[in-house]
Amino acid sequence: MLKLSTSDPGFAAAFDALVGARREADADVARDVRTIVAAVRDEGDAALAAYTQRFDGHDLNDTGWRIERADCLAAYQGLSEELRDALDLAATRIAAYHAKQIPEDRDETDASGVRFGARWRPVDAAGVYVPGGRAAYPSSVLMNALPAKAAGVERLVMVTPTPKGEINPLVLAAAHVAGVDEIWRVGGAQAIAALAYGTARIGAVDVVTGPGNAWVAEAKRQLYGVVGIDMVAGPSEIVVVADGDNDAQWIAADLLSQSEHDPTSQSILITDSATLATAVADAVDLMIGTLSTKAVARAAWDANGAIIVTATLDEAIPLVNALAPEHLELACDADVAQGLFDRVRHAGSVFLGRHTPEAVGDYVAGPNHVLPTGRRARFSSGLSVLDFMKRTSFIACDADALAAIGPAAVALAEAEGLPAHAKSVALRLTR
Amino acid sequence: MLKLSTSDPGFAAAFDALVGARREADADVARDVRTIVAAVRDEGDAALAAYTQRFDGHDLNDTGWRIERADCLAAYQGLSEELRDALDLAATRIAAYHAKQIPEDRDETDASGVRFGARWRPVDAAGVYVPGGRAAYPSSVLMNALPAKAAGVERLVMVTPTPKGEINPLVLAAAHVAGVDEIWRVGGAQAIAALAYGTARIGAVDVVTGPGNAWVAEAKRQLYGVVGIDMVAGPSEIVVVADGDNDAQWIAADLLSQSEHDPTSQSILITDSATLATAVADAVDLMIGTLSTKAVARAAWDANGAIIVTATLDEAIPLVNALAPEHLELACDADVAQGLFDRVRHAGSVFLGRHTPEAVGDYVAGPNHVLPTGRRARFSSGLSVLDFMKRTSFIACDADALAAIGPAAVALAEAEGLPAHAKSVALRLTR
């Protein structure tokens, strides 16, 4: 864990190094992924079966290619009532939040009589990738599938690897709650390629979202353009800005809630209280030992944790904007938090006040937990219904409207050396 | 030029081949681009100077790295009054259209007392790529720069190659009208890398948009994630749906206005009138010879032109949706055009009625002319202010609100095996 103070003489350089540190895997997976993608494109289901045998250790023709909706219902019914209620509450709130993201169409006619506007429509089909193993989270199913449903996507496909044939019932229950239409037991780059190109069994989709390992991320990057994708995600991260009136235990838990995700996760506390800084560092050390995730949390905190002491809380804001964090907690009184938030330019999602731990956003608050990482909040946004919709603009002129704006189009087309452009307008200006 | 009729026995297969035909360059540029990108990242301006010498044939240290705003003003003042007025009209209309795209922020508090919402902000800096040579269009400058300005981007950078030192005054005039802040005389993959990573001279930007050749497109693809990009664009395309009451000359000019862009451009007429089909084919052949762009237009029309005769106009719509064209003209009476438009699911921009040639959308109507190509209208949209903005979501709970939704978060976190997530909520539920 890195300790810094803005009053250190070397602070600027040390902070720049923290901002610039790359935590993303440098694995040279691009070539492997190209091979896999080409094989799935050319050989379809046969390639899927072969890669599944090789990477997941089971034969799809024995274990079955699909998971049926009845299996998802059974998984849901098999949960404790508490978990069912929690999933239902989460789904209801997430669906309600995203339903309000549907953009309004435009249809206007201006003073020249030119009618123009834009119309939003859902994509026909969307695919959600759900990892196997450590990161198989039902909350991710909800956060990816429900915006697609809210957008009005008619065919929602889930792909998920089932290593050695094992299925995660929580993921199936979440698929039931989210209304996923099809589930295929394939994962990795081969699953992304199947969704992008389609195979005999699996129909192609228009957009693929969802988290995955380096192979999955690279496949999405390579297939971007063949299919729409969400932003390629890197390791998770949180910045907690906290004044001295915080309970060190609460803040320690917040920091560790990122650290426990993955050894590459980053947690940074920025505080104007040296006392809190010390108390939180101590609380983290004690709390880690109590966690079932202690090995991961310890590795992440040691490698990527940081505590930065500032002279004032205001001094935290330029640091936050430079870090452009995925998650930002402003742990102070509500009015102070709001004042700080007003000056935040770059962050994926912000958690205001002392009673808003980031984890409520992971599960139940409503806004999406798929957020830009690795400083990408400078230019990109969390997942939304917009990722599952597209806009068609339109223009309509009658003869008078074309007479008003057409001559300028002719002049510009001629200046650009595009005579057919000019002619297509000029011919119509004569009547 | 391909002639098809939906009544042909082999129509379905021939149409599928048309839909599936790839017109995008298969040039193996990825390796070259990786080399260039790495050189610019590691050596900065020295690499830019070397590549500019090699590809553009001039020494930046002699010709100058920047084009000054005064040069842009002078270029604008040097235009004919007609062209100045045309540029001004275009800019005013494009700016007005895009200003209305700015999304509204959300800030709500629900029945549980949970406050949540989303806030949109512009990116800090955007870069616009403007090609040299054939595709150096002032209209592209306006269509890329004005949405960034409308979004509120404070630093708008243009990069453009000046082969052998030559500068296109129309492009500079458009940069003046659009309010571009900085112009650098660099192009190709090296310019994209400079914008993404920054160099000693050129500050990094957050988003890069604008058309370019295969090297530019590949550089954007490789740097996606380091920087935000617009959709990678392929060859231009138009589908014209026309009834028998059209003037064959008008429709021929519309088809050729795409064909004259590039030998890879595609123009398709779909009509329920065999008479119009023949008349348009003849008109195209005659008109091509009159164009200064005849070589390109002829190559494109021969290779990628198509005329499809249908039994009814309605029959055109499923064909349109399968093609998901960049541009779609519905050349029939206004009410008929509207009825067809209501059934169009996938198109970049639609031009309704007999007096709306696609070229008015290229220049002056207002909506953006940067549109998804190559069937990407299935999942992506034209350029807009949203490409230059990002959304930060936020959540605020007080103790009561957390009491209402927190227990569900604890249950889900425990089910996912994430104890620090659970703890960060549970600790706060005690008071």
PDB file of N, CA and C in Angstrom, chain A residues 93 97 100 108 110 115 119 124 139 206 221 224-225 247 254 257 260 338 341 344-347 349-350 352 354-356 362-363 376 381-382 390-393 395 397 416 421 428 431, chain B residues 93 97 100 106 108 110 115 119 124 139 221 224-225 247 254 257 260 338 341 344-347 349-350 352 354-356 362-363 376 378 381-382 390-393 395 397 416 421 428 431:
ATOM      1  N   ARG A  93     -35.630  -2.603  -9.148  1.00  0.00           N
ATOM      2  CA  ARG A  93     -35.028  -1.260  -9.084  1.00  0.00           C
ATOM      3  C   ARG A  93     -34.167  -0.976 -10.309  1.00  0.00           C
ATOM      4  N   TYR A  97     -34.926   1.985 -13.071  1.00  0.00           N
ATOM      5  CA  TYR A  97     -33.943   3.034 -13.377  1.00  0.00           C
ATOM      6  C   TYR A  97     -33.669   3.099 -14.880  1.00  0.00           C
ATOM      7  N   LYS A 100     -36.204   4.561 -17.587  1.00  0.00           N
ATOM      8  CA  LYS A 100     -36.241   6.025 -17.778  1.00  0.00           C
ATOM      9  C   LYS A 100     -35.094   6.530 -18.640  1.00  0.00           C
ATOM     10  N   GLU A 108     -39.088  17.552 -35.961  1.00  0.00           N
ATOM     11  CA  GLU A 108     -39.288  19.004 -35.984  1.00  0.00           C
ATOM     12  C   GLU A 108     -39.383  19.498 -37.422  1.00  0.00           C
ATOM     13  N   ASP A 110     -38.527  23.179 -39.369  1.00  0.00           N
ATOM     14  CA  ASP A 110     -37.987  24.510 -39.078  1.00  0.00           C
ATOM     15  C   ASP A 110     -38.634  25.580 -39.954  1.00  0.00           C
ATOM     16  N   ARG A 115     -38.175  19.373 -42.556  1.00  0.00           N
ATOM     17  CA  ARG A 115     -38.509  18.492 -41.437  1.00  0.00           C
ATOM     18  C   ARG A 115     -37.309  17.598 -41.163  1.00  0.00           C
ATOM     19  N   ARG A 119     -34.968   8.988 -34.617  1.00  0.00           N
ATOM     20  CA  ARG A 119     -35.829   7.950 -34.058  1.00  0.00           C
ATOM     21  C   ARG A 119     -34.930   6.886 -33.446  1.00  0.00           C
ATOM     22  N   ASP A 124     -31.991  -5.732 -32.716  1.00  0.00           N
ATOM     23  CA  ASP A 124     -32.829  -6.925 -32.798  1.00  0.00           C
ATOM     24  C   ASP A 124     -32.458  -7.970 -31.744  1.00  0.00           C
ATOM     25  N   SER A 139     -25.406 -10.574 -10.087  1.00  0.00           N
ATOM     26  CA  SER A 139     -25.654  -9.133 -10.259  1.00  0.00           C
ATOM     27  C   SER A 139     -25.215  -8.666 -11.642  1.00  0.00           C
ATOM     28  N   ASP A 206     -26.524  -8.508 -32.380  1.00  0.00           N
ATOM     29  CA  ASP A 206     -26.063  -7.201 -32.858  1.00  0.00           C
ATOM     30  C   ASP A 206     -25.119  -6.512 -31.886  1.00  0.00           C
ATOM     31  N   ARG A 221     -12.715  -6.695 -28.628  1.00  0.00           N
ATOM     32  CA  ARG A 221     -11.995  -5.633 -29.332  1.00  0.00           C
ATOM     33  C   ARG A 221     -11.833  -5.992 -30.817  1.00  0.00           C
ATOM     34  N   TYR A 224     -15.174  -5.754 -32.715  1.00  0.00           N
ATOM     35  CA  TYR A 224     -15.857  -4.463 -32.675  1.00  0.00           C
ATOM     36  C   TYR A 224     -16.039  -3.967 -34.107  1.00  0.00           C
ATOM     37  N   GLY A 225     -17.246  -3.729 -34.501  1.00  0.00           N
ATOM     38  CA  GLY A 225     -17.532  -3.334 -35.883  1.00  0.00           C
ATOM     39  C   GLY A 225     -18.331  -4.424 -36.583  1.00  0.00           C
ATOM     40  N   ASP A 247     -16.076   6.761  10.360  1.00  0.00           N
ATOM     41  CA  ASP A 247     -15.745   5.532  11.083  1.00  0.00           C
ATOM     42  C   ASP A 247     -14.727   4.772  10.232  1.00  0.00           C
ATOM     43  N   ASP A 254     -15.144  -0.365   2.707  1.00  0.00           N
ATOM     44  CA  ASP A 254     -15.356   0.154   1.348  1.00  0.00           C
ATOM     45  C   ASP A 254     -14.136  -0.106   0.469  1.00  0.00           C
ATOM     46  N   SER A 257     -13.855  -3.716  -0.347  1.00  0.00           N
ATOM     47  CA  SER A 257     -14.885  -4.239  -1.262  1.00  0.00           C
ATOM     48  C   SER A 257     -14.409  -4.159  -2.716  1.00  0.00           C
ATOM     49  N   GLU A 260     -11.143  -7.012  -2.842  1.00  0.00           N
ATOM     50  CA  GLU A 260     -11.461  -8.444  -2.827  1.00  0.00           C
ATOM     51  C   GLU A 260     -11.889  -8.983  -4.195  1.00  0.00           C
ATOM     52  N   GLN A 338     -22.192  17.043  -1.792  1.00  0.00           N
ATOM     53  CA  GLN A 338     -22.787  17.628  -3.001  1.00  0.00           C
ATOM     54  C   GLN A 338     -21.884  18.711  -3.578  1.00  0.00           C
ATOM     55  N   PHE A 341     -19.073  17.022  -5.317  1.00  0.00           N
ATOM     56  CA  PHE A 341     -19.575  16.359  -6.531  1.00  0.00           C
ATOM     57  C   PHE A 341     -19.728  17.367  -7.679  1.00  0.00           C
ATOM     58  N   VAL A 344     -16.614  17.492  -9.602  1.00  0.00           N
ATOM     59  CA  VAL A 344     -16.071  16.266 -10.202  1.00  0.00           C
ATOM     60  C   VAL A 344     -16.382  16.259 -11.694  1.00  0.00           C
ATOM     61  N   ARG A 345     -15.362  16.144 -12.502  1.00  0.00           N
ATOM     62  CA  ARG A 345     -15.596  16.084 -13.954  1.00  0.00           C
ATOM     63  C   ARG A 345     -15.611  14.644 -14.472  1.00  0.00           C
ATOM     64  N   HIS A 346     -14.774  13.799 -13.906  1.00  0.00           N
ATOM     65  CA  HIS A 346     -14.577  12.473 -14.489  1.00  0.00           C
ATOM     66  C   HIS A 346     -14.719  11.389 -13.422  1.00  0.00           C
ATOM     67  N   ALA A 347     -15.792  10.616 -13.506  1.00  0.00           N
ATOM     68  CA  ALA A 347     -15.979   9.459 -12.628  1.00  0.00           C
ATOM     69  C   ALA A 347     -17.098   8.618 -13.236  1.00  0.00           C
ATOM     70  N   SER A 349     -19.240   6.378 -11.477  1.00  0.00           N
ATOM     71  CA  SER A 349     -20.399   6.519 -10.611  1.00  0.00           C
ATOM     72  C   SER A 349     -19.934   7.087  -9.280  1.00  0.00           C
ATOM     73  N   VAL A 350     -20.770   7.944  -8.703  1.00  0.00           N
ATOM     74  CA  VAL A 350     -20.393   8.651  -7.485  1.00  0.00           C
ATOM     75  C   VAL A 350     -21.374   8.289  -6.367  1.00  0.00           C
ATOM     76  N   LEU A 352     -22.631   9.364  -2.676  1.00  0.00           N
ATOM     77  CA  LEU A 352     -22.613  10.590  -1.892  1.00  0.00           C
ATOM     78  C   LEU A 352     -23.013  10.335  -0.448  1.00  0.00           C
ATOM     79  N   ARG A 354     -22.308   9.632   3.925  1.00  0.00           N
ATOM     80  CA  ARG A 354     -21.699   8.611   4.781  1.00  0.00           C
ATOM     81  C   ARG A 354     -22.418   7.260   4.708  1.00  0.00           C
ATOM     82  N   HIS A 355     -23.664   7.263   4.280  1.00  0.00           N
ATOM     83  CA  HIS A 355     -24.450   6.020   4.281  1.00  0.00           C
ATOM     84  C   HIS A 355     -24.620   5.431   2.882  1.00  0.00           C
ATOM     85  N   THR A 356     -23.671   5.717   1.986  1.00  0.00           N
ATOM     86  CA  THR A 356     -23.786   5.188   0.627  1.00  0.00           C
ATOM     87  C   THR A 356     -22.525   4.416   0.252  1.00  0.00           C
ATOM     88  N   ASP A 362     -23.564  -1.736  -6.508  1.00  0.00           N
ATOM     89  CA  ASP A 362     -23.282  -3.009  -7.173  1.00  0.00           C
ATOM     90  C   ASP A 362     -24.532  -3.850  -7.335  1.00  0.00           C
ATOM     91  N   TYR A 363     -25.484  -3.668  -6.418  1.00  0.00           N
ATOM     92  CA  TYR A 363     -26.589  -4.621  -6.357  1.00  0.00           C
ATOM     93  C   TYR A 363     -27.979  -4.033  -6.545  1.00  0.00           C
ATOM     94  N   ARG A 376     -11.062   5.634 -18.153  1.00  0.00           N
ATOM     95  CA  ARG A 376     -11.923   5.808 -19.321  1.00  0.00           C
ATOM     96  C   ARG A 376     -13.185   6.628 -19.003  1.00  0.00           C
ATOM     97  N   SER A 381     -19.028   6.104 -20.590  1.00  0.00           N
ATOM     98  CA  SER A 381     -20.098   6.080 -19.598  1.00  0.00           C
ATOM     99  C   SER A 381     -20.407   4.651 -19.204  1.00  0.00           C
ATOM    100  N   GLY A 382     -21.119   4.496 -18.121  1.00  0.00           N
ATOM    101  CA  GLY A 382     -21.583   3.177 -17.729  1.00  0.00           C
ATOM    102  C   GLY A 382     -22.561   2.603 -18.750  1.00  0.00           C
ATOM    103  N   LYS A 390     -30.187   2.166 -31.204  1.00  0.00           N
ATOM    104  CA  LYS A 390     -29.493   2.991 -32.179  1.00  0.00           C
ATOM    105  C   LYS A 390     -30.471   4.014 -32.716  1.00  0.00           C
ATOM    106  N   ARG A 391     -29.898   5.094 -33.220  1.00  0.00           N
ATOM    107  CA  ARG A 391     -30.668   6.250 -33.639  1.00  0.00           C
ATOM    108  C   ARG A 391     -30.632   6.342 -35.165  1.00  0.00           C
ATOM    109  N   THR A 392     -31.793   6.490 -35.775  1.00  0.00           N
ATOM    110  CA  THR A 392     -31.867   6.755 -37.211  1.00  0.00           C
ATOM    111  C   THR A 392     -32.315   8.198 -37.390  1.00  0.00           C
ATOM    112  N   SER A 393     -31.493   9.011 -38.036  1.00  0.00           N
ATOM    113  CA  SER A 393     -31.925  10.381 -38.292  1.00  0.00           C
ATOM    114  C   SER A 393     -32.756  10.420 -39.572  1.00  0.00           C
ATOM    115  N   ILE A 395     -34.640  13.216 -42.669  1.00  0.00           N
ATOM    116  CA  ILE A 395     -34.786  14.543 -43.256  1.00  0.00           C
ATOM    117  C   ILE A 395     -35.895  14.454 -44.306  1.00  0.00           C
ATOM    118  N   CYS A 397     -37.710  17.147 -47.169  1.00  0.00           N
ATOM    119  CA  CYS A 397     -37.916  18.460 -47.792  1.00  0.00           C
ATOM    120  C   CYS A 397     -39.071  18.368 -48.781  1.00  0.00           C
ATOM    121  N   GLU A 416     -16.391  20.898 -53.303  1.00  0.00           N
ATOM    122  CA  GLU A 416     -15.742  19.647 -52.905  1.00  0.00           C
ATOM    123  C   GLU A 416     -15.427  18.764 -54.111  1.00  0.00           C
ATOM    124  N   HIS A 421     -23.304  14.894 -56.526  1.00  0.00           N
ATOM    125  CA  HIS A 421     -23.963  15.466 -55.353  1.00  0.00           C
ATOM    126  C   HIS A 421     -24.700  16.744 -55.748  1.00  0.00           C
ATOM    127  N   ARG A 428     -33.515  18.992 -58.885  1.00  0.00           N
ATOM    128  CA  ARG A 428     -34.794  19.127 -58.170  1.00  0.00           C
ATOM    129  C   ARG A 428     -35.150  20.582 -57.888  1.00  0.00           C
ATOM    130  N   ARG A 431     -37.992  22.428 -60.218  1.00  0.00           N
ATOM    131  CA  ARG A 431     -39.432  22.345 -59.985  1.00  0.00           C
ATOM    132  C   ARG A 431     -39.741  21.740 -58.615  1.00  0.00           C
TER     133      ARG A 431
ATOM    134  N   ARG B  93     -27.013  25.587 -39.302  1.00  0.00           N
ATOM    135  CA  ARG B  93     -28.034  24.539 -39.215  1.00  0.00           C
ATOM    136  C   ARG B  93     -27.502  23.312 -38.475  1.00  0.00           C
ATOM    137  N   TYR B  97     -29.024  21.904 -34.901  1.00  0.00           N
ATOM    138  CA  TYR B  97     -29.540  20.541 -34.757  1.00  0.00           C
ATOM    139  C   TYR B  97     -28.852  19.827 -33.588  1.00  0.00           C
ATOM    140  N   LYS B 100     -29.551  20.566 -29.737  1.00  0.00           N
ATOM    141  CA  LYS B 100     -30.731  19.941 -29.108  1.00  0.00           C
ATOM    142  C   LYS B 100     -30.489  18.486 -28.731  1.00  0.00           C
ATOM    143  N   ARG B 106     -30.414  13.667 -14.773  1.00  0.00           N
ATOM    144  CA  ARG B 106     -31.483  13.099 -13.944  1.00  0.00           C
ATOM    145  C   ARG B 106     -31.107  13.248 -12.482  1.00  0.00           C
ATOM    146  N   GLU B 108     -33.333  12.108  -9.015  1.00  0.00           N
ATOM    147  CA  GLU B 108     -34.614  11.668  -8.463  1.00  0.00           C
ATOM    148  C   GLU B 108     -34.429  11.106  -7.060  1.00  0.00           C
ATOM    149  N   ASP B 110     -36.502   8.254  -4.689  1.00  0.00           N
ATOM    150  CA  ASP B 110     -37.641   7.329  -4.765  1.00  0.00           C
ATOM    151  C   ASP B 110     -38.337   7.180  -3.419  1.00  0.00           C
ATOM    152  N   ARG B 115     -31.736   8.562  -3.289  1.00  0.00           N
ATOM    153  CA  ARG B 115     -31.557   9.552  -4.355  1.00  0.00           C
ATOM    154  C   ARG B 115     -30.602   8.972  -5.400  1.00  0.00           C
ATOM    155  N   ARG B 119     -25.498  12.518 -14.571  1.00  0.00           N
ATOM    156  CA  ARG B 119     -25.063  13.850 -14.966  1.00  0.00           C
ATOM    157  C   ARG B 119     -24.182  13.720 -16.198  1.00  0.00           C
ATOM    158  N   ASP B 124     -12.920  16.636 -21.940  1.00  0.00           N
ATOM    159  CA  ASP B 124     -12.071  17.829 -21.858  1.00  0.00           C
ATOM    160  C   ASP B 124     -11.553  18.250 -23.233  1.00  0.00           C
ATOM    161  N   SER B 139     -17.121  19.828 -45.446  1.00  0.00           N
ATOM    162  CA  SER B 139     -18.343  19.402 -44.752  1.00  0.00           C
ATOM    163  C   SER B 139     -18.020  18.406 -43.638  1.00  0.00           C
ATOM    164  N   ARG B 221      -8.945   1.740 -34.233  1.00  0.00           N
ATOM    165  CA  ARG B 221      -9.352   0.465 -33.642  1.00  0.00           C
ATOM    166  C   ARG B 221      -8.344   0.021 -32.575  1.00  0.00           C
ATOM    167  N   TYR B 224      -8.580   2.228 -29.416  1.00  0.00           N
ATOM    168  CA  TYR B 224      -9.882   2.291 -28.758  1.00  0.00           C
ATOM    169  C   TYR B 224      -9.716   1.797 -27.315  1.00  0.00           C
ATOM    170  N   GLY B 225     -10.062   2.631 -26.374  1.00  0.00           N
ATOM    171  CA  GLY B 225      -9.864   2.282 -24.974  1.00  0.00           C
ATOM    172  C   GLY B 225      -8.826   3.190 -24.352  1.00  0.00           C
ATOM    173  N   ASP B 247     -38.661  10.789 -61.551  1.00  0.00           N
ATOM    174  CA  ASP B 247     -37.842  11.228 -62.673  1.00  0.00           C
ATOM    175  C   ASP B 247     -36.552  10.405 -62.648  1.00  0.00           C
ATOM    176  N   ASP B 254     -28.909  10.621 -57.674  1.00  0.00           N
ATOM    177  CA  ASP B 254     -28.812  10.177 -56.277  1.00  0.00           C
ATOM    178  C   ASP B 254     -27.886   8.972 -56.158  1.00  0.00           C
ATOM    179  N   SER B 257     -24.346   9.991 -56.683  1.00  0.00           N
ATOM    180  CA  SER B 257     -23.759  10.816 -55.618  1.00  0.00           C
ATOM    181  C   SER B 257     -23.062   9.938 -54.578  1.00  0.00           C
ATOM    182  N   GLU B 260     -19.723   8.280 -56.789  1.00  0.00           N
ATOM    183  CA  GLU B 260     -18.569   9.134 -57.089  1.00  0.00           C
ATOM    184  C   GLU B 260     -17.618   9.309 -55.904  1.00  0.00           C
ATOM    185  N   GLN B 338     -43.666   8.131 -45.473  1.00  0.00           N
ATOM    186  CA  GLN B 338     -43.788   8.025 -44.016  1.00  0.00           C
ATOM    187  C   GLN B 338     -44.233   6.625 -43.610  1.00  0.00           C
ATOM    188  N   PHE B 341     -41.277   4.401 -43.886  1.00  0.00           N
ATOM    189  CA  PHE B 341     -40.304   4.731 -42.838  1.00  0.00           C
ATOM    190  C   PHE B 341     -40.700   4.105 -41.503  1.00  0.00           C
ATOM    191  N   VAL B 344     -39.157   0.799 -41.218  1.00  0.00           N
ATOM    192  CA  VAL B 344     -37.699   0.657 -41.333  1.00  0.00           C
ATOM    193  C   VAL B 344     -37.115   0.480 -39.937  1.00  0.00           C
ATOM    194  N   ARG B 345     -36.378  -0.595 -39.729  1.00  0.00           N
ATOM    195  CA  ARG B 345     -35.747  -0.808 -38.422  1.00  0.00           C
ATOM    196  C   ARG B 345     -34.289  -0.351 -38.411  1.00  0.00           C
ATOM    197  N   HIS B 346     -33.593  -0.554 -39.534  1.00  0.00           N
ATOM    198  CA  HIS B 346     -32.146  -0.342 -39.527  1.00  0.00           C
ATOM    199  C   HIS B 346     -31.722   0.549 -40.688  1.00  0.00           C
ATOM    200  N   ALA B 347     -31.308   1.759 -40.383  1.00  0.00           N
ATOM    201  CA  ALA B 347     -30.742   2.670 -41.397  1.00  0.00           C
ATOM    202  C   ALA B 347     -30.047   3.785 -40.640  1.00  0.00           C
ATOM    203  N   SER B 349     -29.440   7.082 -41.854  1.00  0.00           N
ATOM    204  CA  SER B 349     -30.246   8.283 -42.029  1.00  0.00           C
ATOM    205  C   SER B 349     -31.216   8.052 -43.186  1.00  0.00           C
ATOM    206  N   VAL B 350     -32.422   8.575 -43.039  1.00  0.00           N
ATOM    207  CA  VAL B 350     -33.473   8.329 -44.020  1.00  0.00           C
ATOM    208  C   VAL B 350     -33.909   9.664 -44.626  1.00  0.00           C
ATOM    209  N   LEU B 352     -36.801  11.402 -46.853  1.00  0.00           N
ATOM    210  CA  LEU B 352     -38.207  11.126 -47.148  1.00  0.00           C
ATOM    211  C   LEU B 352     -38.729  12.006 -48.269  1.00  0.00           C
ATOM    212  N   ARG B 354     -39.890  13.006 -52.497  1.00  0.00           N
ATOM    213  CA  ARG B 354     -39.225  13.171 -53.797  1.00  0.00           C
ATOM    214  C   ARG B 354     -38.226  14.319 -53.835  1.00  0.00           C
ATOM    215  N   HIS B 355     -38.344  15.257 -52.912  1.00  0.00           N
ATOM    216  CA  HIS B 355     -37.477  16.444 -52.946  1.00  0.00           C
ATOM    217  C   HIS B 355     -36.400  16.415 -51.865  1.00  0.00           C
ATOM    218  N   THR B 356     -36.016  15.211 -51.454  1.00  0.00           N
ATOM    219  CA  THR B 356     -34.979  15.123 -50.418  1.00  0.00           C
ATOM    220  C   THR B 356     -33.829  14.250 -50.895  1.00  0.00           C
ATOM    221  N   ASP B 362     -25.814  15.653 -46.600  1.00  0.00           N
ATOM    222  CA  ASP B 362     -24.350  15.737 -46.537  1.00  0.00           C
ATOM    223  C   ASP B 362     -23.879  17.119 -46.110  1.00  0.00           C
ATOM    224  N   TYR B 363     -24.687  18.135 -46.393  1.00  0.00           N
ATOM    225  CA  TYR B 363     -24.181  19.492 -46.247  1.00  0.00           C
ATOM    226  C   TYR B 363     -24.956  20.393 -45.305  1.00  0.00           C
ATOM    227  N   ARG B 376     -23.749  -1.638 -40.079  1.00  0.00           N
ATOM    228  CA  ARG B 376     -23.603  -1.317 -38.661  1.00  0.00           C
ATOM    229  C   ARG B 376     -24.771  -0.484 -38.126  1.00  0.00           C
ATOM    230  N   ARG B 378     -27.453  -1.612 -37.810  1.00  0.00           N
ATOM    231  CA  ARG B 378     -28.170  -2.559 -36.943  1.00  0.00           C
ATOM    232  C   ARG B 378     -27.915  -2.256 -35.467  1.00  0.00           C
ATOM    233  N   SER B 381     -25.115   4.274 -34.344  1.00  0.00           N
ATOM    234  CA  SER B 381     -25.810   5.502 -34.709  1.00  0.00           C
ATOM    235  C   SER B 381     -24.834   6.476 -35.341  1.00  0.00           C
ATOM    236  N   GLY B 382     -25.361   7.478 -35.984  1.00  0.00           N
ATOM    237  CA  GLY B 382     -24.529   8.549 -36.510  1.00  0.00           C
ATOM    238  C   GLY B 382     -23.837   9.317 -35.400  1.00  0.00           C
ATOM    239  N   LYS B 390     -19.922  12.285 -21.632  1.00  0.00           N
ATOM    240  CA  LYS B 390     -20.010  11.047 -20.876  1.00  0.00           C
ATOM    241  C   LYS B 390     -20.886  11.290 -19.669  1.00  0.00           C
ATOM    242  N   ARG B 391     -21.452  10.206 -19.178  1.00  0.00           N
ATOM    243  CA  ARG B 391     -22.454  10.258 -18.119  1.00  0.00           C
ATOM    244  C   ARG B 391     -21.847   9.730 -16.829  1.00  0.00           C
ATOM    245  N   THR B 392     -22.021  10.478 -15.749  1.00  0.00           N
ATOM    246  CA  THR B 392     -21.632  10.001 -14.419  1.00  0.00           C
ATOM    247  C   THR B 392     -22.912   9.737 -13.642  1.00  0.00           C
ATOM    248  N   SER B 393     -23.110   8.498 -13.214  1.00  0.00           N
ATOM    249  CA  SER B 393     -24.278   8.220 -12.387  1.00  0.00           C
ATOM    250  C   SER B 393     -23.948   8.525 -10.930  1.00  0.00           C
ATOM    251  N   ILE B 395     -25.489   8.047  -6.625  1.00  0.00           N
ATOM    252  CA  ILE B 395     -26.405   7.442  -5.665  1.00  0.00           C
ATOM    253  C   ILE B 395     -26.151   8.104  -4.310  1.00  0.00           C
ATOM    254  N   CYS B 397     -27.671   7.682  -0.280  1.00  0.00           N
ATOM    255  CA  CYS B 397     -28.574   7.128   0.732  1.00  0.00           C
ATOM    256  C   CYS B 397     -28.357   7.858   2.049  1.00  0.00           C
ATOM    257  N   GLU B 416     -22.666 -14.028  -3.460  1.00  0.00           N
ATOM    258  CA  GLU B 416     -21.601 -13.946  -4.455  1.00  0.00           C
ATOM    259  C   GLU B 416     -20.224 -14.217  -3.855  1.00  0.00           C
ATOM    260  N   HIS B 421     -17.882  -6.588   0.530  1.00  0.00           N
ATOM    261  CA  HIS B 421     -19.066  -5.894   0.015  1.00  0.00           C
ATOM    262  C   HIS B 421     -20.176  -5.921   1.067  1.00  0.00           C
ATOM    263  N   ARG B 428     -22.993  -0.255   8.293  1.00  0.00           N
ATOM    264  CA  ARG B 428     -23.757   1.001   8.314  1.00  0.00           C
ATOM    265  C   ARG B 428     -25.233   0.782   8.668  1.00  0.00           C
ATOM    266  N   ARG B 431     -26.476   1.742  12.439  1.00  0.00           N
ATOM    267  CA  ARG B 431     -26.886   3.090  12.861  1.00  0.00           C
ATOM    268  C   ARG B 431     -27.047   4.026  11.680  1.00  0.00           C
TER     269      ARG B 431
END
